[in-house]
């Protein structure tokens, strides 16, 4: 099993450009999450999904959109990138139940110039 | 303002010393998790505590969940260089499916 994979690993964007980050999991998990990690702030939840076809907003959803068309994939989109979106983005998945382990991907480092 | 505050933010100690990391909130959580993250990787779960007052031990690491379910601590005995990393707490509230992460504690253990 590959676990949770993220594509791409690193990307540089210019302000105003758009891009999509892909998260894939092969563990048949219902829940998937997108976080951003900035120095001194831990991880902050952007959007999450509790199952195929569902999405919900997290703590910092502005400027991002998501889609969960297939159970194994969770896409994070930036329609018009801003320098404030420079960050490391992590995807995670977990089985049903709040006490279950979250499994994280290796992260995508995004730089917006 | 984040829901979970960790202290200290940075900690640099000599090998063999003991240390405690704190995770505090004014909110109540149904469960709380501790993760360790190494540079360039995603966080990896260390433990989940679910009962107020619960204490869990993982080799030299001791985790405690506060009686009121608002705080937690991580104590490391005789720290080793392999303990170096970013330690994150994360809580789940009774209402919802979100994990709220703490601000993180960066630990460096010097040989």
Short mmCIF file of C-alpha atoms in Angstrom, two decimals:
data_model
loop_
_atom_site.label_atom_id
_atom_site.label_comp_id
_atom_site.label_asym_id
_atom_site.label_seq_id
_atom_site.Cartn_x
_atom_site.Cartn_y
_atom_site.Cartn_z
CA UNK A 1 0.00 0.00 0.00
CA UNK A 2 1.21 3.48 -0.86
CA UNK A 3 -0.87 5.07 1.92
CA UNK A 4 -1.47 8.76 1.25
CA UNK A 5 0.27 10.34 -1.73
CA UNK A 6 0.34 13.98 -2.80
CA UNK A 7 1.07 15.53 -6.18
CA UNK A 8 3.09 17.66 -6.83
CA UNK A 9 5.81 17.73 -4.17
CA UNK A 10 6.84 21.30 -4.93
CA UNK A 11 5.43 24.12 -7.05
CA UNK A 12 6.17 27.76 -7.74
CA UNK A 13 3.27 29.95 -8.88
CA UNK A 14 2.93 33.57 -9.86
CA UNK A 15 0.25 35.67 -8.19
CA UNK A 16 -3.07 35.11 -9.93
CA UNK A 17 -2.24 31.70 -11.38
CA UNK A 18 -4.36 28.67 -10.59
CA UNK A 19 -3.43 25.13 -9.69
CA UNK A 20 -4.81 21.89 -8.29
CA UNK A 21 -3.19 19.75 -5.64
CA UNK A 22 -4.05 16.05 -5.74
CA UNK A 23 -4.32 13.76 -2.75
CA UNK A 24 -4.83 10.02 -3.20
CA UNK A 25 -5.29 7.29 -0.58
CA UNK A 26 -5.50 3.54 -1.06
CA UNK A 27 -6.80 2.63 2.41
CA UNK A 28 -10.53 2.99 1.62
CA UNK A 29 -10.85 5.74 4.23
CA UNK A 30 -14.05 7.74 4.43
CA UNK A 31 -12.57 10.95 5.82
CA UNK A 32 -10.05 13.14 4.04
CA UNK A 33 -8.55 16.47 5.08
CA UNK A 34 -6.50 19.31 3.63
CA UNK A 35 -4.29 21.30 6.02
CA UNK A 36 -1.78 24.07 5.60
CA UNK A 37 1.26 24.40 7.85
CA UNK A 38 2.94 27.71 8.51
CA UNK A 39 5.79 28.45 10.95
CA UNK A 40 4.60 28.85 14.53
CA UNK A 41 1.00 27.95 13.70
CA UNK A 42 0.90 24.18 13.62
CA UNK A 43 -1.56 22.78 11.08
CA UNK A 44 -4.77 24.57 10.16
CA UNK A 45 -7.66 22.80 8.49
CA UNK A 46 -8.70 24.19 5.09
CA UNK A 47 -11.46 21.81 3.97
CA UNK A 48 -12.44 18.26 4.71
CA UNK A 49 -14.69 15.49 3.42
CA UNK A 50 -16.62 12.82 5.30
CA UNK A 51 -17.28 10.73 2.20
CA UNK A 52 -17.42 10.62 -1.57
CA UNK A 53 -19.29 13.61 -2.97
CA UNK A 54 -19.20 15.59 0.31
CA UNK A 55 -17.06 18.54 1.38
CA UNK A 56 -17.06 20.96 4.30
CA UNK A 57 -15.18 24.10 5.32
CA UNK A 58 -12.51 24.07 7.96
CA UNK A 59 -10.81 26.91 9.84
CA UNK A 60 -9.21 28.70 6.86
CA UNK A 61 -11.23 27.92 3.68
CA UNK A 62 -11.06 31.31 1.91
CA UNK A 63 -9.28 31.23 -1.45
CA UNK A 64 -9.51 27.42 -1.76
CA UNK A 65 -11.98 24.98 -3.27
CA UNK A 66 -12.13 21.21 -3.02
CA UNK A 67 -13.78 18.25 -4.69
CA UNK A 68 -14.21 14.58 -3.74
CA UNK A 69 -15.61 12.95 -6.86
CA UNK A 70 -14.00 9.60 -6.06
CA UNK A 71 -13.56 8.13 -2.59
CA UNK A 72 -9.83 7.74 -2.99
CA UNK A 73 -9.09 11.25 -4.27
CA UNK A 74 -9.40 14.69 -2.67
CA UNK A 75 -8.47 17.70 -4.79
CA UNK A 76 -7.54 21.14 -3.48
CA UNK A 77 -7.81 24.04 -5.91
CA UNK A 78 -6.42 27.54 -5.83
CA UNK A 79 -8.29 29.65 -8.39
CA UNK A 80 -6.15 32.79 -8.09
CA UNK A 81 -3.04 32.24 -6.01
CA UNK A 82 -1.85 34.91 -3.57
CA UNK A 83 1.49 35.23 -1.74
CA UNK A 84 -0.40 34.56 1.53
CA UNK A 85 -1.02 31.05 0.24
CA UNK A 86 2.68 30.24 0.30
CA UNK A 87 2.77 27.29 2.66
CA UNK A 88 3.25 23.56 3.02
CA UNK A 89 0.03 21.68 2.31
CA UNK A 90 -0.72 18.31 3.90
CA UNK A 91 -3.45 15.88 3.07
CA UNK A 92 -4.65 13.29 5.55
CA UNK A 93 -7.16 10.46 5.61
CA UNK A 94 -8.69 8.35 8.37
CA UNK A 95 -11.34 5.71 8.92
CA UNK A 96 -14.73 6.57 10.44
CA UNK A 97 -14.67 7.54 14.15
CA UNK A 98 -13.02 10.56 15.88
CA UNK A 99 -10.51 8.44 17.78
CA UNK A 100 -9.05 6.91 14.66
CA UNK A 101 -5.56 7.72 13.43
CA UNK A 102 -5.07 10.31 10.73
CA UNK A 103 -2.57 9.22 8.09
CA UNK A 104 -0.71 12.09 6.48
CA UNK A 105 0.85 12.48 3.07
CA UNK A 106 4.40 13.81 2.59
CA UNK A 107 3.24 17.36 1.85
CA UNK A 108 3.31 19.81 -1.05
CA UNK A 109 5.48 22.87 -0.74
CA UNK A 110 3.93 25.84 -2.56
CA UNK A 111 5.62 29.16 -3.20
CA UNK A 112 3.55 32.02 -4.62
CA UNK A 113 5.57 34.91 -5.96
CA UNK B 1 -6.11 32.72 17.79
CA UNK B 2 -5.76 28.95 17.76
CA UNK B 3 -7.90 26.66 19.85
CA UNK B 4 -4.94 24.75 21.25
CA UNK B 5 -1.82 26.48 22.53
CA UNK B 6 1.39 24.58 23.09
CA UNK B 7 4.31 25.54 25.27
CA UNK B 8 7.13 25.92 24.97
CA UNK B 9 7.35 26.71 21.26
CA UNK B 10 11.05 25.77 21.13
CA UNK B 11 13.06 23.50 23.40
CA UNK B 12 16.74 22.60 23.18
CA UNK B 13 18.09 20.18 25.76
CA UNK B 14 21.02 17.85 26.37
CA UNK B 15 20.72 14.12 25.88
CA UNK B 16 19.55 12.45 29.09
CA UNK B 17 17.47 15.37 30.38
CA UNK B 18 13.75 15.22 31.06
CA UNK B 19 11.18 17.57 29.54
CA UNK B 20 7.47 18.32 29.49
CA UNK B 21 5.41 19.84 26.69
CA UNK B 22 2.02 21.34 27.42
CA UNK B 23 -1.10 21.61 25.28
CA UNK B 24 -3.80 23.92 26.65
CA UNK B 25 -7.24 25.13 25.62
CA UNK B 26 -10.35 26.73 27.04
CA UNK B 27 -12.44 24.25 25.05
CA UNK B 28 -13.41 20.70 25.93
CA UNK B 29 -12.36 17.85 23.64
CA UNK B 30 -13.73 14.34 23.24
CA UNK B 31 -10.24 13.06 22.51
CA UNK B 32 -6.76 14.39 22.06
CA UNK B 33 -3.88 13.11 19.97
CA UNK B 34 -0.14 13.71 19.95
CA UNK B 35 1.90 13.60 16.74
CA UNK B 36 5.60 13.88 15.93
CA UNK B 37 6.73 15.39 12.68
CA UNK B 38 10.20 15.21 11.15
CA UNK B 39 11.50 17.72 8.58
CA UNK B 40 10.05 17.17 5.11
CA UNK B 41 7.48 14.63 6.28
CA UNK B 42 3.91 14.54 7.46
CA UNK B 43 2.99 14.13 11.14
CA UNK B 44 2.87 10.61 12.57
CA UNK B 45 0.51 9.68 15.38
CA UNK B 46 2.09 8.82 18.75
CA UNK B 47 -0.96 8.35 20.96
CA UNK B 48 -4.67 9.06 21.41
CA UNK B 49 -6.14 9.81 24.86
CA UNK B 50 -9.89 9.68 25.28
CA UNK B 51 -10.73 9.70 29.01
CA UNK B 52 -10.32 12.66 31.38
CA UNK B 53 -7.32 11.99 33.66
CA UNK B 54 -6.02 9.23 31.39
CA UNK B 55 -2.30 8.51 31.40
CA UNK B 56 -0.64 6.56 28.60
CA UNK B 57 2.98 5.49 28.37
CA UNK B 58 4.96 4.80 25.22
CA UNK B 59 8.44 3.70 26.28
CA UNK B 60 10.05 6.92 27.62
CA UNK B 61 7.07 9.11 26.66
CA UNK B 62 4.19 9.70 29.09
CA UNK B 63 0.98 11.37 27.93
CA UNK B 64 -1.73 12.74 30.19
CA UNK B 65 -5.20 14.06 29.41
CA UNK B 66 -6.48 16.66 31.86
CA UNK B 67 -9.38 15.80 34.16
CA UNK B 68 -11.52 18.50 32.53
CA UNK B 69 -10.50 17.34 29.01
CA UNK B 70 -9.17 20.81 28.16
CA UNK B 71 -5.45 20.15 28.32
CA UNK B 72 -2.77 17.54 27.91
CA UNK B 73 0.92 17.05 28.56
CA UNK B 74 3.73 15.03 27.07
CA UNK B 75 6.66 14.11 29.31
CA UNK B 76 9.85 12.62 27.91
CA UNK B 77 12.27 10.91 30.27
CA UNK B 78 15.98 10.75 29.45
CA UNK B 79 15.64 12.40 26.04
CA UNK B 80 17.65 11.01 23.15
CA UNK B 81 18.71 12.63 19.85
CA UNK B 82 16.15 10.45 18.08
CA UNK B 83 13.41 12.34 19.95
CA UNK B 84 14.25 15.48 17.99
CA UNK B 85 11.28 16.74 15.99
CA UNK B 86 8.14 18.85 16.01
CA UNK B 87 5.52 17.67 18.51
CA UNK B 88 1.91 18.54 17.78
CA UNK B 89 -1.23 18.00 19.81
CA UNK B 90 -4.61 17.77 18.10
CA UNK B 91 -8.07 17.67 19.61
CA UNK B 92 -11.50 16.62 18.42
CA UNK B 93 -14.53 18.39 19.86
CA UNK B 94 -17.73 16.58 20.70
CA UNK B 95 -19.54 18.30 17.85
CA UNK B 96 -17.96 17.75 14.45
CA UNK B 97 -15.31 15.81 12.61
CA UNK B 98 -12.51 18.37 12.66
CA UNK B 99 -9.12 18.03 14.28
CA UNK B 100 -7.77 21.23 15.82
CA UNK B 101 -4.00 21.27 15.94
CA UNK B 102 -1.83 23.00 18.48
CA UNK B 103 0.86 25.52 17.59
CA UNK B 104 3.62 22.92 17.89
CA UNK B 105 6.76 22.42 20.00
CA UNK B 106 10.08 22.08 18.21
CA UNK B 107 12.39 19.84 20.25
CA UNK B 108 16.12 19.50 19.69
CA UNK B 109 18.06 16.97 21.74
CA UNK B 110 21.80 17.62 21.65
CA UNK B 111 24.09 14.56 21.91
#
